[in-house]
Amino acid sequence: MGSEGAGIATPSGIFEFLMESQRWKREGFVSFQRSQLEQLLRHARNHVPFYQTRLDCLFDRFGNIDWEKWREVPILTRAEVAAHHEALQARELPPGHGKTKVMTTSGSTGLPISVRFTRLLTDAGQAADWRAQANWKMDWSKPLFYWERVPQDRAPPPDKPIGQWGPPARNGETRGAAHIADSEIALASRMQWMRAVGARYLFSQGNFAMAAALALSGSNDHYPLHVIQIHGISADESFRALARKAFGASIMAMYSSKEAGRMAHQCPACSNYHVNAEMVHLEILDDRNEPCPPGVPGRVVVTSFFNAAQPFIRYEQGDIATWEKDCVCGTPLPVLRSIDGRIYHLFRRRDGTAYAPQVMDEFRAVLGATLWQFVQTSADEILVRYMPAQARDPERETAFARLLKDILREDYSIRFETVSAVPLTAGGKYIKYLYAADGPRPAA
Ligand SMILES: [Zn+2]
């Protein structure tokens, strides 16, 4: 990303720019994205060994970029990132990108990769969060709570804020306090703490918020919040209904990754996601690497303009998403209808073909489940792991097994297992569809 005009390269400067650019015409983003991509591509080609020749297809003999060739740039896989970590590091950074940090991410495939990212990427993510919060009319003067895993030795004393949140105050207005609670602390204690400080907003990994909403909705307790901003999973209608019931709150899901930063935030007017097109170029591709039209789900391939330290150019993010043509709110930003599951394993039919399972969460009522997970354990068996709302009921299981075979359009044998909690990944993510049979995981 161009840090030229270094004035904008602060979280506040980027925020002001994002508030302005979301009023552009849609066509304006094409040329803006190309100018951002061009800077990244030239930087990568000159300073990142991995990209020294990989981008040649784009450049003519005079060194000009032919955008018609964009889709010839090889897609970067997670396995390549793991194997070529050193070669992916930039030997130098353009000015204004700031210090770098390294984080390891486990991701959906369980293959850990290290990502070195710049201050600028972090700042841009902060600015994108502020834009989303502004669009949601969140009140930065009210207290916010973070639920996160906090190492014991770094836990702040109870009731003491860790600082303030929201963009720096413009007219001397007071910014609200930001508190943080370890998500491992008992829910009752977290709620008590939130009551004590009058928190109006919650920022949390989606699973923690969902678990809390489930627990509260089954009790007489509830806590009024305005917005719950979540990351890690997408929010379907049943989760949103649960959040309304337990917290009276709206869910704002954001779509982000360590590799690409903040990619999209949910629209305040509907459940679509607005892509941060000023920060990322996002493609949705089918199994022949052709772009998917609106309404057709495909693989997310993303290029972040900001990460000059370890560029991810046409990176296969490991998610499945679907374009929406336009959003009711009229945003000029590209609009995603859905990001399916976030961690999403394809299943296999008995004849070996791969497909994307889709079981609507409304059907949980048929089984009497509060949360569930579908695991393909072999070519002909699906395990339904679930938390029963009441006592386990064999008749409900039989009825749901019939329904499930219809939905998946395959005559699997269906097995049930009740659990007190659906197991999460090492990174704390909920996987609704898990492929755990022998052999390679099916790819789209
Ligand atoms: Zn919208």
Coordinates of C-alpha atoms in Angstrom, one line a residue, residues 85-379:
H85 CA 8.7 -18.7 4.7
E86 CA 12.2 -17.2 4.3
A87 CA 11.8 -16.5 0.6
L88 CA 8.6 -14.6 1.2
Q89 CA 10.2 -12.1 3.5
A90 CA 10.9 -8.7 2.0
R91 CA 14.6 -7.7 2.2
E92 CA 13.5 -4.1 2.6
L93 CA 10.3 -2.2 3.2
P94 CA 9.0 1.0 1.6
P95 CA 9.1 3.9 4.0
G96 CA 6.2 4.4 6.3
H97 CA 5.2 0.8 6.9
G98 CA 6.6 0.7 10.4
K99 CA 8.0 -2.1 12.5
T100 CA 7.1 -5.7 11.9
K101 CA 5.9 -8.5 14.1
V102 CA 5.6 -12.2 13.6
M103 CA 2.6 -14.3 14.5
T104 CA 1.8 -17.9 13.9
T105 CA -1.6 -18.9 12.8
S106 CA -3.0 -22.4 12.7
G107 CA -5.7 -21.8 10.1
S108 CA -8.4 -24.1 8.9
T109 CA -6.1 -26.9 7.6
G110 CA -4.2 -27.1 10.9
L111 CA -1.0 -26.4 9.0
P112 CA 0.7 -23.6 11.0
I113 CA 2.3 -20.7 9.2
S114 CA 4.2 -17.7 10.4
V115 CA 3.2 -14.3 9.2
R116 CA 5.3 -11.2 9.5
F117 CA 3.2 -8.1 9.3
T118 CA 3.7 -4.4 9.4
R119 CA 2.5 -1.7 11.7
L120 CA 0.7 -0.2 8.7
L121 CA -1.4 -3.4 8.4
T122 CA -2.4 -3.2 12.0
D123 CA -3.2 0.5 11.8
A124 CA -5.3 -0.1 8.7
G125 CA -7.2 -2.8 10.4
Q126 CA -7.8 -0.5 13.4
A127 CA -9.1 2.1 10.9
A128 CA -11.4 -0.4 9.2
D129 CA -12.9 -1.4 12.6
W130 CA -13.5 2.3 13.3
R131 CA -15.3 2.7 10.0
A132 CA -17.5 -0.3 10.7
Q133 CA -18.2 1.1 14.2
A134 CA -19.0 4.5 12.8
N135 CA -21.4 3.0 10.2
W136 CA -23.1 1.0 13.0
K137 CA -23.5 4.3 14.9
M138 CA -21.6 2.8 17.9
D139 CA -21.0 5.4 20.7
W140 CA -17.3 5.6 21.4
S141 CA -18.0 7.3 24.7
K142 CA -19.6 4.2 26.2
P143 CA -17.5 1.3 27.8
L144 CA -16.4 -1.6 25.6
F145 CA -15.5 -5.1 26.8
Y146 CA -13.1 -7.4 25.1
W147 CA -13.3 -11.1 25.7
E148 CA -10.0 -12.7 24.8
R149 CA -7.6 -15.3 26.0
V150 CA -5.4 -13.3 28.4
P151 CA -2.3 -15.0 29.9
Q152 CA -2.5 -15.0 33.7
D153 CA 0.5 -12.9 34.2
R154 CA -0.8 -10.2 31.9
A155 CA -4.4 -10.1 33.2
P156 CA -5.3 -6.5 34.3
P157 CA -6.8 -6.1 37.8
P158 CA -10.6 -6.5 37.8
D159 CA -12.6 -3.3 37.1
K160 CA -9.5 -1.5 35.8
P161 CA -9.7 -0.5 32.1
I162 CA -6.9 -1.3 29.8
G163 CA -7.4 2.1 28.0
Q164 CA -9.9 3.8 25.8
W165 CA -11.3 2.7 22.5
G166 CA -12.5 4.5 19.3
P167 CA -10.6 7.0 17.2
P168 CA -8.8 9.8 19.0
A169 CA -11.3 12.3 20.2
R170 CA -11.8 15.2 17.8
N171 CA -13.4 17.8 19.9
G172 CA -12.3 16.9 23.4
E173 CA -15.1 14.4 23.7
T174 CA -14.4 11.6 26.2
R175 CA -13.6 8.2 24.8
G176 CA -15.2 5.2 26.5
A177 CA -13.1 2.9 28.7
A178 CA -12.0 -0.4 27.2
H179 CA -11.9 -3.4 29.5
I180 CA -10.6 -6.9 28.9
A181 CA -11.7 -10.2 30.5
D182 CA -10.1 -13.6 30.0
S183 CA -12.6 -15.6 28.1
E184 CA -11.7 -18.5 30.3
I185 CA -13.2 -16.8 33.4
A186 CA -16.6 -18.1 34.3
L187 CA -19.4 -16.4 32.3
A188 CA -21.2 -15.2 35.5
S189 CA -18.0 -13.4 36.7
R190 CA -17.6 -11.8 33.2
M191 CA -21.2 -10.6 33.3
Q192 CA -20.8 -9.3 36.8
W193 CA -17.8 -7.3 35.7
M194 CA -19.6 -6.0 32.6
R195 CA -22.5 -4.8 34.8
A196 CA -20.1 -3.1 37.2
V197 CA -18.6 -1.0 34.5
G198 CA -21.8 -0.6 32.4
A199 CA -20.3 -2.1 29.2
R200 CA -22.4 -1.4 26.1
Y201 CA -20.3 -3.1 23.6
L202 CA -18.6 -6.5 23.4
F203 CA -15.7 -7.4 21.1
S204 CA -15.1 -11.1 21.1
Q205 CA -14.3 -14.2 19.1
G206 CA -17.6 -15.4 17.8
N207 CA -17.5 -18.7 19.6
F208 CA -17.2 -17.1 23.0
A209 CA -20.1 -14.8 22.3
M210 CA -22.2 -17.6 20.9
A211 CA -21.5 -19.8 24.0
A212 CA -22.4 -16.9 26.3
A213 CA -25.6 -16.2 24.3
L214 CA -26.6 -19.9 24.4
A215 CA -26.0 -20.0 28.2
L216 CA -27.9 -16.8 28.9
S217 CA -30.8 -17.6 26.6
G218 CA -31.5 -20.7 28.6
S219 CA -31.5 -18.8 31.8
N220 CA -33.5 -15.8 33.2
D221 CA -30.4 -13.7 33.1
H222 CA -29.8 -11.3 30.3
Y223 CA -27.5 -8.3 29.7
P224 CA -28.3 -5.4 27.5
L225 CA -25.7 -4.6 24.9
H226 CA -25.9 -2.5 21.8
V227 CA -23.5 -4.3 19.4
I228 CA -21.4 -7.5 19.7
Q229 CA -18.5 -7.3 17.3
I230 CA -17.2 -10.7 16.5
H231 CA -14.3 -12.3 14.6
G232 CA -13.4 -15.8 13.7
I233 CA -16.8 -17.1 12.6
S234 CA -19.6 -15.7 10.6
A235 CA -23.0 -15.0 12.2
D236 CA -26.0 -16.8 10.7
E237 CA -29.6 -15.9 11.5
S238 CA -29.9 -18.3 14.4
F239 CA -26.8 -16.8 16.1
R240 CA -28.2 -13.3 15.6
A241 CA -31.5 -14.4 17.0
L242 CA -29.8 -15.8 20.0
A243 CA -27.8 -12.6 20.6
R244 CA -30.9 -10.5 20.4
K245 CA -32.6 -12.8 23.0
A246 CA -29.7 -12.9 25.4
F247 CA -28.2 -9.4 25.0
G248 CA -30.8 -7.5 23.0
A249 CA -27.7 -6.9 20.8
S250 CA -27.0 -6.9 17.1
I251 CA -24.0 -8.9 15.9
M252 CA -21.4 -7.3 13.7
A253 CA -19.2 -10.0 12.2
M254 CA -15.9 -9.1 10.6
Y255 CA -14.0 -11.1 8.2
S256 CA -10.3 -11.0 8.9
S257 CA -7.1 -13.1 8.9
K258 CA -3.6 -12.8 10.1
E259 CA -2.4 -13.1 6.5
A260 CA -4.7 -10.4 4.9
G261 CA -5.9 -8.3 7.8
R262 CA -9.4 -6.9 7.9
M263 CA -11.1 -8.1 4.7
A264 CA -14.8 -7.2 5.4
H265 CA -17.3 -6.0 8.0
Q266 CA -21.0 -6.8 8.2
C267 CA -23.4 -4.1 6.9
P268 CA -25.5 -2.4 9.5
A269 CA -28.6 -2.6 7.3
C270 CA -28.5 -6.3 6.5
S271 CA -26.4 -9.4 6.9
N272 CA -24.1 -8.8 3.9
Y273 CA -20.4 -8.0 4.3
H274 CA -18.8 -4.9 2.8
V275 CA -15.3 -5.7 1.5
N276 CA -12.6 -3.2 2.6
A277 CA -11.7 -2.7 -1.1
E278 CA -9.3 0.1 -0.2
M279 CA -7.2 -2.5 1.7
V280 CA -7.7 -5.8 -0.1
H281 CA -8.4 -7.2 -3.5
L282 CA -10.7 -10.1 -3.0
E283 CA -11.6 -12.7 -5.6
I284 CA -14.1 -15.6 -5.4
L285 CA -13.1 -18.4 -7.7
D286 CA -14.6 -21.7 -8.8
D287 CA -12.8 -25.0 -9.2
R288 CA -11.3 -24.0 -12.6
N289 CA -10.1 -20.7 -11.0
E290 CA -12.7 -18.7 -12.9
P291 CA -14.4 -15.9 -11.1
C292 CA -17.8 -16.8 -9.5
P293 CA -20.7 -14.6 -10.4
P294 CA -23.0 -13.3 -7.6
G295 CA -24.9 -16.0 -5.9
V296 CA -22.4 -18.8 -6.7
P297 CA -20.1 -19.8 -3.8
G298 CA -16.4 -20.2 -4.4
R299 CA -12.9 -20.1 -2.8
V300 CA -11.7 -16.8 -1.4
V301 CA -8.4 -15.6 -3.0
V302 CA -7.1 -12.4 -1.5
T303 CA -4.3 -9.9 -2.0
S304 CA -3.7 -7.4 0.9
F305 CA -2.2 -4.1 -0.3
F306 CA -0.7 -3.4 3.1
N307 CA 1.5 -6.3 4.0
A308 CA 4.8 -5.3 2.3
A309 CA 6.8 -7.4 4.8
Q310 CA 5.5 -10.7 3.7
P311 CA 3.3 -10.2 0.6
F312 CA 0.4 -12.5 0.1
I313 CA -0.4 -12.2 -3.6
R314 CA -3.5 -14.1 -4.7
Y315 CA -3.5 -16.1 -1.5
E316 CA -6.0 -18.9 -1.1
Q317 CA -7.5 -17.9 2.2
G318 CA -9.2 -21.3 2.8
D319 CA -12.7 -19.9 3.1
I320 CA -15.8 -20.2 0.9
A321 CA -17.8 -17.0 0.1
T322 CA -20.5 -15.8 -2.2
W323 CA -20.8 -12.4 -3.9
E324 CA -24.0 -10.3 -3.6
K325 CA -24.6 -8.0 -6.5
D326 CA -25.6 -4.9 -4.5
C327 CA -26.4 -4.1 -0.9
V328 CA -29.7 -2.5 0.2
C329 CA -27.6 0.3 1.9
G330 CA -26.2 1.3 -1.5
T331 CA -22.5 1.0 -0.6
P332 CA -20.1 1.2 -3.5
L333 CA -17.9 -1.4 -1.8
P334 CA -18.0 -5.0 -3.1
V335 CA -20.6 -7.0 -1.1
L336 CA -20.3 -10.6 0.1
R337 CA -23.6 -12.3 0.8
S338 CA -22.0 -14.9 3.0
I339 CA -18.8 -16.3 4.2
D340 CA -19.6 -19.9 4.8
G341 CA -18.6 -21.3 8.1
R342 CA -15.1 -19.6 8.0
I343 CA -13.6 -23.0 8.6
Y344 CA -15.3 -25.1 6.1
H345 CA -14.5 -28.7 5.1
L346 CA -16.0 -30.2 2.0
F347 CA -17.6 -33.6 2.3
R348 CA -17.4 -36.5 -0.2
R349 CA -20.1 -38.5 -1.8
R350 CA -19.9 -42.3 -2.0
D351 CA -18.7 -42.0 -5.6
G352 CA -15.8 -39.8 -4.4
T353 CA -17.0 -36.4 -5.6
A354 CA -16.5 -33.5 -3.2
Y355 CA -19.3 -31.1 -2.3
A356 CA -20.1 -28.3 0.2
P357 CA -22.5 -29.5 2.9
Q358 CA -25.2 -27.0 3.9
V359 CA -27.5 -27.8 6.9
M360 CA -29.6 -24.8 8.0
D361 CA -29.3 -24.1 11.6
E362 CA -33.1 -23.8 11.9
F363 CA -33.2 -27.6 11.7
R364 CA -31.6 -27.8 15.1
A365 CA -35.2 -27.6 16.4
V366 CA -35.9 -31.0 14.8
L367 CA -33.1 -32.6 16.6
G368 CA -33.4 -30.6 19.8
A369 CA -29.8 -29.4 19.6
T370 CA -28.3 -26.1 20.9
L371 CA -25.1 -26.4 19.0
W372 CA -23.9 -29.0 16.6
Q373 CA -21.1 -30.3 14.3
F374 CA -21.2 -32.6 11.3
V375 CA -18.2 -34.9 10.9
Q376 CA -17.7 -37.1 7.9
T377 CA -15.9 -40.0 9.5
S378 CA -15.7 -42.3 6.5
A379 CA -17.0 -42.6 2.9

